[in-house]
Each structure stands twice: as C-alpha cells, then as structure tokens.
Amino acid sequence: MEFSHQLFAERLSQGDTVVDCTVGNGHDTLFLANLVGPTGTLYGFNIQAEAIKNTRNLLTKNHVDTENVYLYNISHSKVDEILPYETTIAGAIFNLGYLPGGDKTIVTYSDTTIQAIQGCLSHLARNGIVVLVIYYGHPGGEKEKKDVLEFGRQLDQKQYNVLTYKFINQEHWPPFVMAIQRID
C-alpha cells in the first residue's frame, strides 16, 4: 500500500531511528533504510529466518549500508526489550498477516501485535508515526483486525491521532492502513 510509504516519506529524515516490526521480503525495510540513510538506525523483526534472509539479501542487492541495520529473528512483541531504553523512534511499520510467498500458516496474532505496538509507542517521538498495513483474509485475521482497531480506538486522543485508510469498493478482504501519530 503506497499510502503507508507516503506517510513515512513526509515525516522521516536522514539520521532518524525506525522500526520494521514485520520484515517480510524486505521491501518496507529497504524503503525505510533509504529514508533514514547511513546515519539513521533501523531495527527489524520477524519470527521467520526466511524473512530475515530475504531482507538481508534485498538490502545487499540494493547496496544499502547495513552498519546501523539490526535484524532480529524473534517476535515483534520483543521490540521494547530490544530497543535501548533511551532510544526514540521516528516511525514504525507493521504488515500484518503472513509472509508473502512463505508459509501461510505462520501469521501475526493480536496479542503479540498489540504488545509490539505498545513497545513502539513507548519509544515514539512527538509527531512520530506507527503505521499498520492490515491484511486479514486468513484464519485469525478478522480477530486481529478487530483487536488492533479496538486498541487504536482506546488510545487517548490528547496523546495520539489514529486514522484508518481503506478501500470501500474492493472484494476479498482488501488490506487497509491504520496510522497512529503521537501528538503530545
């Protein structure tokens, strides 16, 4: 979803710190790495070794300086444990669902996703943004969608702006974006 990249392009700068909570085949990771440049820092997470390998390969193929790119073959729910305490992030992205081209039985779940969102929010800079691209056309996807939307609805409007951006004329579970911007 190009809209998710547009949100980051408007907000991120060289030298920022960002998180890709669900590195898949590396496309968002590559996009974010190029936005923050070699002076920025990028943390990436996925429970599948294949996703980490695919991402490393894509970064290498595109000649991205990976000195400040840290990829972890663990759940995104560990983001708060991995990020150094004093780290402030400018943005984070999630692609919920399963690894495109991978094992479709390995999916994201609302409990670990919400834990990861909370971890990102605890490090999020003022005007920073957390973007979730929500794919829900898989077993358990409707529950995750419902739970993540409810989590967003419950965030204090004095601290966060939360929006959704979605298709209303598409068939078969079209993905949509939920964005959380810290305003306090």
PDB file of C-alpha atoms in Angstrom:
ATOM      1  CA  MET A   1       0.000   0.000   0.000  1.00  0.00           C
ATOM      2  CA  GLU A   2       1.700   3.111  -1.289  1.00  0.00           C
ATOM      3  CA  PHE A   3      -0.121   5.288   1.239  1.00  0.00           C
ATOM      4  CA  SER A   4       1.947   3.800   4.076  1.00  0.00           C
ATOM      5  CA  HIS A   5       5.163   4.830   2.328  1.00  0.00           C
ATOM      6  CA  GLN A   6       3.782   8.291   1.663  1.00  0.00           C
ATOM      7  CA  LEU A   7       3.160   8.772   5.390  1.00  0.00           C
ATOM      8  CA  PHE A   8       6.813   7.987   6.129  1.00  0.00           C
ATOM      9  CA  ALA A   9       8.235   9.997   3.231  1.00  0.00           C
ATOM     10  CA  GLU A  10       6.535  13.099   4.652  1.00  0.00           C
ATOM     11  CA  ARG A  11       7.917  12.599   8.168  1.00  0.00           C
ATOM     12  CA  LEU A  12      11.249  10.773   8.183  1.00  0.00           C
ATOM     13  CA  SER A  13      14.669  12.330   7.744  1.00  0.00           C
ATOM     14  CA  GLN A  14      18.254  11.204   7.371  1.00  0.00           C
ATOM     15  CA  GLY A  15      19.540  10.107  10.775  1.00  0.00           C
ATOM     16  CA  ASP A  16      16.182   9.032  12.241  1.00  0.00           C
ATOM     17  CA  THR A  17      15.642   5.727  14.023  1.00  0.00           C
ATOM     18  CA  VAL A  18      12.872   3.489  12.700  1.00  0.00           C
ATOM     19  CA  VAL A  19      11.456   0.003  13.225  1.00  0.00           C
ATOM     20  CA  ASP A  20      10.113  -2.556  10.773  1.00  0.00           C
ATOM     21  CA  CYS A  21       8.154  -4.822  13.092  1.00  0.00           C
ATOM     22  CA  THR A  22       7.400  -7.410  10.422  1.00  0.00           C
ATOM     23  CA  VAL A  23      10.249  -7.564   7.930  1.00  0.00           C
ATOM     24  CA  GLY A  24       8.977  -9.847   5.233  1.00  0.00           C
ATOM     25  CA  ASN A  25      10.682  -9.856   1.897  1.00  0.00           C
ATOM     26  CA  GLY A  26      12.401  -6.595   2.822  1.00  0.00           C
ATOM     27  CA  HIS A  27      10.537  -4.010   0.766  1.00  0.00           C
ATOM     28  CA  ASP A  28       9.475  -1.781   3.674  1.00  0.00           C
ATOM     29  CA  THR A  29      12.864  -2.281   5.308  1.00  0.00           C
ATOM     30  CA  LEU A  30      14.611  -1.107   2.139  1.00  0.00           C
ATOM     31  CA  PHE A  31      12.288   1.883   1.831  1.00  0.00           C
ATOM     32  CA  LEU A  32      12.863   2.929   5.458  1.00  0.00           C
ATOM     33  CA  ALA A  33      16.624   2.346   5.263  1.00  0.00           C
ATOM     34  CA  ASN A  34      16.827   4.653   2.260  1.00  0.00           C
ATOM     35  CA  LEU A  35      14.810   7.354   4.042  1.00  0.00           C
ATOM     36  CA  VAL A  36      16.955   7.370   7.199  1.00  0.00           C
ATOM     37  CA  GLY A  37      20.196   6.839   5.283  1.00  0.00           C
ATOM     38  CA  PRO A  38      23.535   5.604   6.590  1.00  0.00           C
ATOM     39  CA  THR A  39      23.361   7.937   9.609  1.00  0.00           C
ATOM     40  CA  GLY A  40      19.979   6.520  10.634  1.00  0.00           C
ATOM     41  CA  THR A  41      19.243   3.333  12.521  1.00  0.00           C
ATOM     42  CA  LEU A  42      16.788   0.616  11.614  1.00  0.00           C
ATOM     43  CA  TYR A  43      15.572  -2.270  13.763  1.00  0.00           C
ATOM     44  CA  GLY A  44      13.707  -5.135  12.098  1.00  0.00           C
ATOM     45  CA  PHE A  45      11.869  -8.170  13.468  1.00  0.00           C
ATOM     46  CA  ASN A  46      10.414 -11.414  12.164  1.00  0.00           C
ATOM     47  CA  ILE A  47       9.982 -14.878  13.658  1.00  0.00           C
ATOM     48  CA  GLN A  48      10.841 -16.496  10.336  1.00  0.00           C
ATOM     49  CA  ALA A  49      14.503 -16.900   9.420  1.00  0.00           C
ATOM     50  CA  GLU A  50      13.449 -16.840   5.757  1.00  0.00           C
ATOM     51  CA  ALA A  51      12.138 -13.269   6.160  1.00  0.00           C
ATOM     52  CA  ILE A  52      15.376 -12.099   7.766  1.00  0.00           C
ATOM     53  CA  LYS A  53      17.397 -13.750   4.987  1.00  0.00           C
ATOM     54  CA  ASN A  54      15.184 -12.241   2.259  1.00  0.00           C
ATOM     55  CA  THR A  55      15.543  -8.803   3.821  1.00  0.00           C
ATOM     56  CA  ARG A  56      19.331  -9.019   4.161  1.00  0.00           C
ATOM     57  CA  ASN A  57      19.584 -10.134   0.532  1.00  0.00           C
ATOM     58  CA  LEU A  58      17.416  -7.259  -0.700  1.00  0.00           C
ATOM     59  CA  LEU A  59      19.420  -4.700   1.276  1.00  0.00           C
ATOM     60  CA  THR A  60      22.694  -6.123  -0.068  1.00  0.00           C
ATOM     61  CA  LYS A  61      21.382  -6.252  -3.636  1.00  0.00           C
ATOM     62  CA  ASN A  62      20.446  -2.565  -3.354  1.00  0.00           C
ATOM     63  CA  HIS A  63      23.804  -1.559  -1.834  1.00  0.00           C
ATOM     64  CA  VAL A  64      22.308  -0.343   1.442  1.00  0.00           C
ATOM     65  CA  ASP A  65      24.865   0.397   4.159  1.00  0.00           C
ATOM     66  CA  THR A  66      23.802  -2.073   6.867  1.00  0.00           C
ATOM     67  CA  GLU A  67      26.130  -0.870   9.622  1.00  0.00           C
ATOM     68  CA  ASN A  68      23.138   0.562  11.506  1.00  0.00           C
ATOM     69  CA  VAL A  69      20.576  -2.045  10.445  1.00  0.00           C
ATOM     70  CA  TYR A  70      19.749  -4.591  13.143  1.00  0.00           C
ATOM     71  CA  LEU A  71      17.593  -7.538  12.121  1.00  0.00           C
ATOM     72  CA  TYR A  72      16.224  -9.904  14.758  1.00  0.00           C
ATOM     73  CA  ASN A  73      14.826 -13.371  14.138  1.00  0.00           C
ATOM     74  CA  ILE A  74      12.333 -13.002  17.008  1.00  0.00           C
ATOM     75  CA  SER A  75       8.752 -11.879  17.565  1.00  0.00           C
ATOM     76  CA  HIS A  76       7.899  -8.237  17.119  1.00  0.00           C
ATOM     77  CA  SER A  77       6.466  -8.425  20.628  1.00  0.00           C
ATOM     78  CA  LYS A  78      10.078  -8.113  21.858  1.00  0.00           C
ATOM     79  CA  VAL A  79      10.589  -4.643  20.354  1.00  0.00           C
ATOM     80  CA  ASP A  80      10.520  -2.888  23.740  1.00  0.00           C
ATOM     81  CA  GLU A  81      13.079  -5.346  25.143  1.00  0.00           C
ATOM     82  CA  ILE A  82      15.430  -4.924  22.164  1.00  0.00           C
ATOM     83  CA  LEU A  83      15.343  -1.157  21.687  1.00  0.00           C
ATOM     84  CA  PRO A  84      17.807   0.547  24.017  1.00  0.00           C
ATOM     85  CA  TYR A  85      15.968   2.278  26.864  1.00  0.00           C
ATOM     86  CA  GLU A  86      16.788   5.814  25.742  1.00  0.00           C
ATOM     87  CA  THR A  87      16.016   5.207  22.057  1.00  0.00           C
ATOM     88  CA  THR A  88      13.421   7.447  20.443  1.00  0.00           C
ATOM     89  CA  ILE A  89      11.951   6.272  17.157  1.00  0.00           C
ATOM     90  CA  ALA A  90      10.506   8.456  14.423  1.00  0.00           C
ATOM     91  CA  GLY A  91       8.394   5.675  12.985  1.00  0.00           C
ATOM     92  CA  ALA A  92       7.490   2.013  12.841  1.00  0.00           C
ATOM     93  CA  ILE A  93       5.715  -0.138  10.285  1.00  0.00           C
ATOM     94  CA  PHE A  94       3.785  -3.401  10.511  1.00  0.00           C
ATOM     95  CA  ASN A  95       2.439  -5.602   7.725  1.00  0.00           C
ATOM     96  CA  LEU A  96       0.036  -7.937   9.466  1.00  0.00           C
ATOM     97  CA  GLY A  97      -0.863 -11.345   8.124  1.00  0.00           C
ATOM     98  CA  TYR A  98       1.694 -13.757   6.689  1.00  0.00           C
ATOM     99  CA  LEU A  99       4.951 -13.655   4.749  1.00  0.00           C
ATOM    100  CA  PRO A 100       4.152 -13.237   1.034  1.00  0.00           C
ATOM    101  CA  GLY A 101       5.408 -16.342  -0.733  1.00  0.00           C
ATOM    102  CA  GLY A 102       6.073 -18.031   2.612  1.00  0.00           C
ATOM    103  CA  ASP A 103       4.274 -20.430   4.932  1.00  0.00           C
ATOM    104  CA  LYS A 104       0.700 -19.127   5.178  1.00  0.00           C
ATOM    105  CA  THR A 105       0.146 -20.972   8.459  1.00  0.00           C
ATOM    106  CA  ILE A 106       2.597 -18.636  10.207  1.00  0.00           C
ATOM    107  CA  VAL A 107       0.626 -15.452  10.838  1.00  0.00           C
ATOM    108  CA  THR A 108       0.593 -12.461  13.138  1.00  0.00           C
ATOM    109  CA  TYR A 109      -1.708 -12.502  16.177  1.00  0.00           C
ATOM    110  CA  SER A 110      -3.399  -9.682  18.024  1.00  0.00           C
ATOM    111  CA  ASP A 111      -1.749 -10.316  21.403  1.00  0.00           C
ATOM    112  CA  THR A 112       1.826 -10.078  20.099  1.00  0.00           C
ATOM    113  CA  THR A 113       0.937  -7.315  17.645  1.00  0.00           C
ATOM    114  CA  ILE A 114      -0.618  -5.142  20.353  1.00  0.00           C
ATOM    115  CA  GLN A 115       2.370  -5.791  22.618  1.00  0.00           C
ATOM    116  CA  ALA A 116       4.637  -4.662  19.750  1.00  0.00           C
ATOM    117  CA  ILE A 117       2.541  -1.543  19.104  1.00  0.00           C
ATOM    118  CA  GLN A 118       2.743  -0.664  22.795  1.00  0.00           C
ATOM    119  CA  GLY A 119       6.517  -1.144  22.691  1.00  0.00           C
ATOM    120  CA  CYS A 120       6.801   1.162  19.697  1.00  0.00           C
ATOM    121  CA  LEU A 121       4.553   3.784  21.283  1.00  0.00           C
ATOM    122  CA  SER A 122       6.725   3.804  24.412  1.00  0.00           C
ATOM    123  CA  HIS A 123       9.671   4.905  22.225  1.00  0.00           C
ATOM    124  CA  LEU A 124       7.777   7.064  19.735  1.00  0.00           C
ATOM    125  CA  ALA A 125       8.893  10.679  19.315  1.00  0.00           C
ATOM    126  CA  ARG A 126       6.438  13.565  19.244  1.00  0.00           C
ATOM    127  CA  ASN A 127       4.927  13.631  15.723  1.00  0.00           C
ATOM    128  CA  GLY A 128       6.326  10.134  15.148  1.00  0.00           C
ATOM    129  CA  ILE A 129       4.104   7.602  13.426  1.00  0.00           C
ATOM    130  CA  VAL A 130       3.308   3.906  13.680  1.00  0.00           C
ATOM    131  CA  VAL A 131       1.740   2.510  10.512  1.00  0.00           C
ATOM    132  CA  LEU A 132      -0.022  -0.839  10.308  1.00  0.00           C
ATOM    133  CA  VAL A 133      -0.955  -2.359   6.972  1.00  0.00           C
ATOM    134  CA  ILE A 134      -3.635  -4.831   7.977  1.00  0.00           C
ATOM    135  CA  TYR A 135      -4.156  -7.927   5.853  1.00  0.00           C
ATOM    136  CA  TYR A 136      -6.916 -10.011   7.403  1.00  0.00           C
ATOM    137  CA  GLY A 137      -8.037 -12.563   4.792  1.00  0.00           C
ATOM    138  CA  HIS A 138      -6.511 -15.526   6.634  1.00  0.00           C
ATOM    139  CA  PRO A 139      -7.573 -17.670   9.590  1.00  0.00           C
ATOM    140  CA  GLY A 140      -7.430 -15.447  12.680  1.00  0.00           C
ATOM    141  CA  GLY A 141      -7.121 -12.285  10.600  1.00  0.00           C
ATOM    142  CA  GLU A 142     -10.582 -10.937  11.434  1.00  0.00           C
ATOM    143  CA  LYS A 143      -9.859 -11.238  15.163  1.00  0.00           C
ATOM    144  CA  GLU A 144      -6.515  -9.489  14.841  1.00  0.00           C
ATOM    145  CA  LYS A 145      -8.131  -6.717  12.771  1.00  0.00           C
ATOM    146  CA  LYS A 146     -10.894  -6.239  15.355  1.00  0.00           C
ATOM    147  CA  ASP A 147      -8.499  -6.245  18.319  1.00  0.00           C
ATOM    148  CA  VAL A 148      -5.991  -3.859  16.719  1.00  0.00           C
ATOM    149  CA  LEU A 149      -8.733  -1.425  15.712  1.00  0.00           C
ATOM    150  CA  GLU A 150     -10.162  -1.536  19.234  1.00  0.00           C
ATOM    151  CA  PHE A 151      -6.691  -0.879  20.655  1.00  0.00           C
ATOM    152  CA  GLY A 152      -6.411   2.180  18.387  1.00  0.00           C
ATOM    153  CA  ARG A 153      -9.863   3.446  19.392  1.00  0.00           C
ATOM    154  CA  GLN A 154      -8.874   3.318  23.056  1.00  0.00           C
ATOM    155  CA  LEU A 155      -5.759   5.484  22.692  1.00  0.00           C
ATOM    156  CA  ASP A 156      -6.097   8.886  24.371  1.00  0.00           C
ATOM    157  CA  GLN A 157      -6.970  11.498  21.757  1.00  0.00           C
ATOM    158  CA  LYS A 158      -4.890  14.051  23.668  1.00  0.00           C
ATOM    159  CA  GLN A 159      -1.794  11.919  23.059  1.00  0.00           C
ATOM    160  CA  TYR A 160      -2.452  10.270  19.689  1.00  0.00           C
ATOM    161  CA  ASN A 161      -4.207  10.777  16.390  1.00  0.00           C
ATOM    162  CA  VAL A 162      -5.393   7.451  14.974  1.00  0.00           C
ATOM    163  CA  LEU A 163      -6.738   7.085  11.453  1.00  0.00           C
ATOM    164  CA  THR A 164      -7.712   4.343   9.054  1.00  0.00           C
ATOM    165  CA  TYR A 165      -7.375   4.480   5.298  1.00  0.00           C
ATOM    166  CA  LYS A 166      -9.193   1.796   3.381  1.00  0.00           C
ATOM    167  CA  PHE A 167     -10.854   0.754   0.170  1.00  0.00           C
ATOM    168  CA  ILE A 168     -14.640   0.616   0.275  1.00  0.00           C
ATOM    169  CA  ASN A 169     -15.269  -0.872  -3.175  1.00  0.00           C
ATOM    170  CA  GLN A 170     -12.917  -3.863  -3.174  1.00  0.00           C
ATOM    171  CA  GLU A 171     -13.717  -7.563  -2.756  1.00  0.00           C
ATOM    172  CA  HIS A 172     -11.935 -10.282  -0.800  1.00  0.00           C
ATOM    173  CA  TRP A 173     -10.593  -8.639   2.348  1.00  0.00           C
ATOM    174  CA  PRO A 174      -8.723  -5.651   0.920  1.00  0.00           C
ATOM    175  CA  PRO A 175      -5.855  -4.541   3.152  1.00  0.00           C
ATOM    176  CA  PHE A 176      -6.119  -1.190   4.889  1.00  0.00           C
ATOM    177  CA  VAL A 177      -3.876   1.151   6.826  1.00  0.00           C
ATOM    178  CA  MET A 178      -4.143   2.234  10.447  1.00  0.00           C
ATOM    179  CA  ALA A 179      -1.780   5.026  11.426  1.00  0.00           C
ATOM    180  CA  ILE A 180      -1.028   6.245  14.951  1.00  0.00           C
ATOM    181  CA  GLN A 181       0.672   9.625  15.336  1.00  0.00           C
ATOM    182  CA  ARG A 182       1.924  10.822  18.705  1.00  0.00           C
ATOM    183  CA  ILE A 183       0.844  14.418  19.277  1.00  0.00           C
ATOM    184  CA  ASP A 184       1.709  15.118  22.932  1.00  0.00           C
TER     185      ASP A 184
END
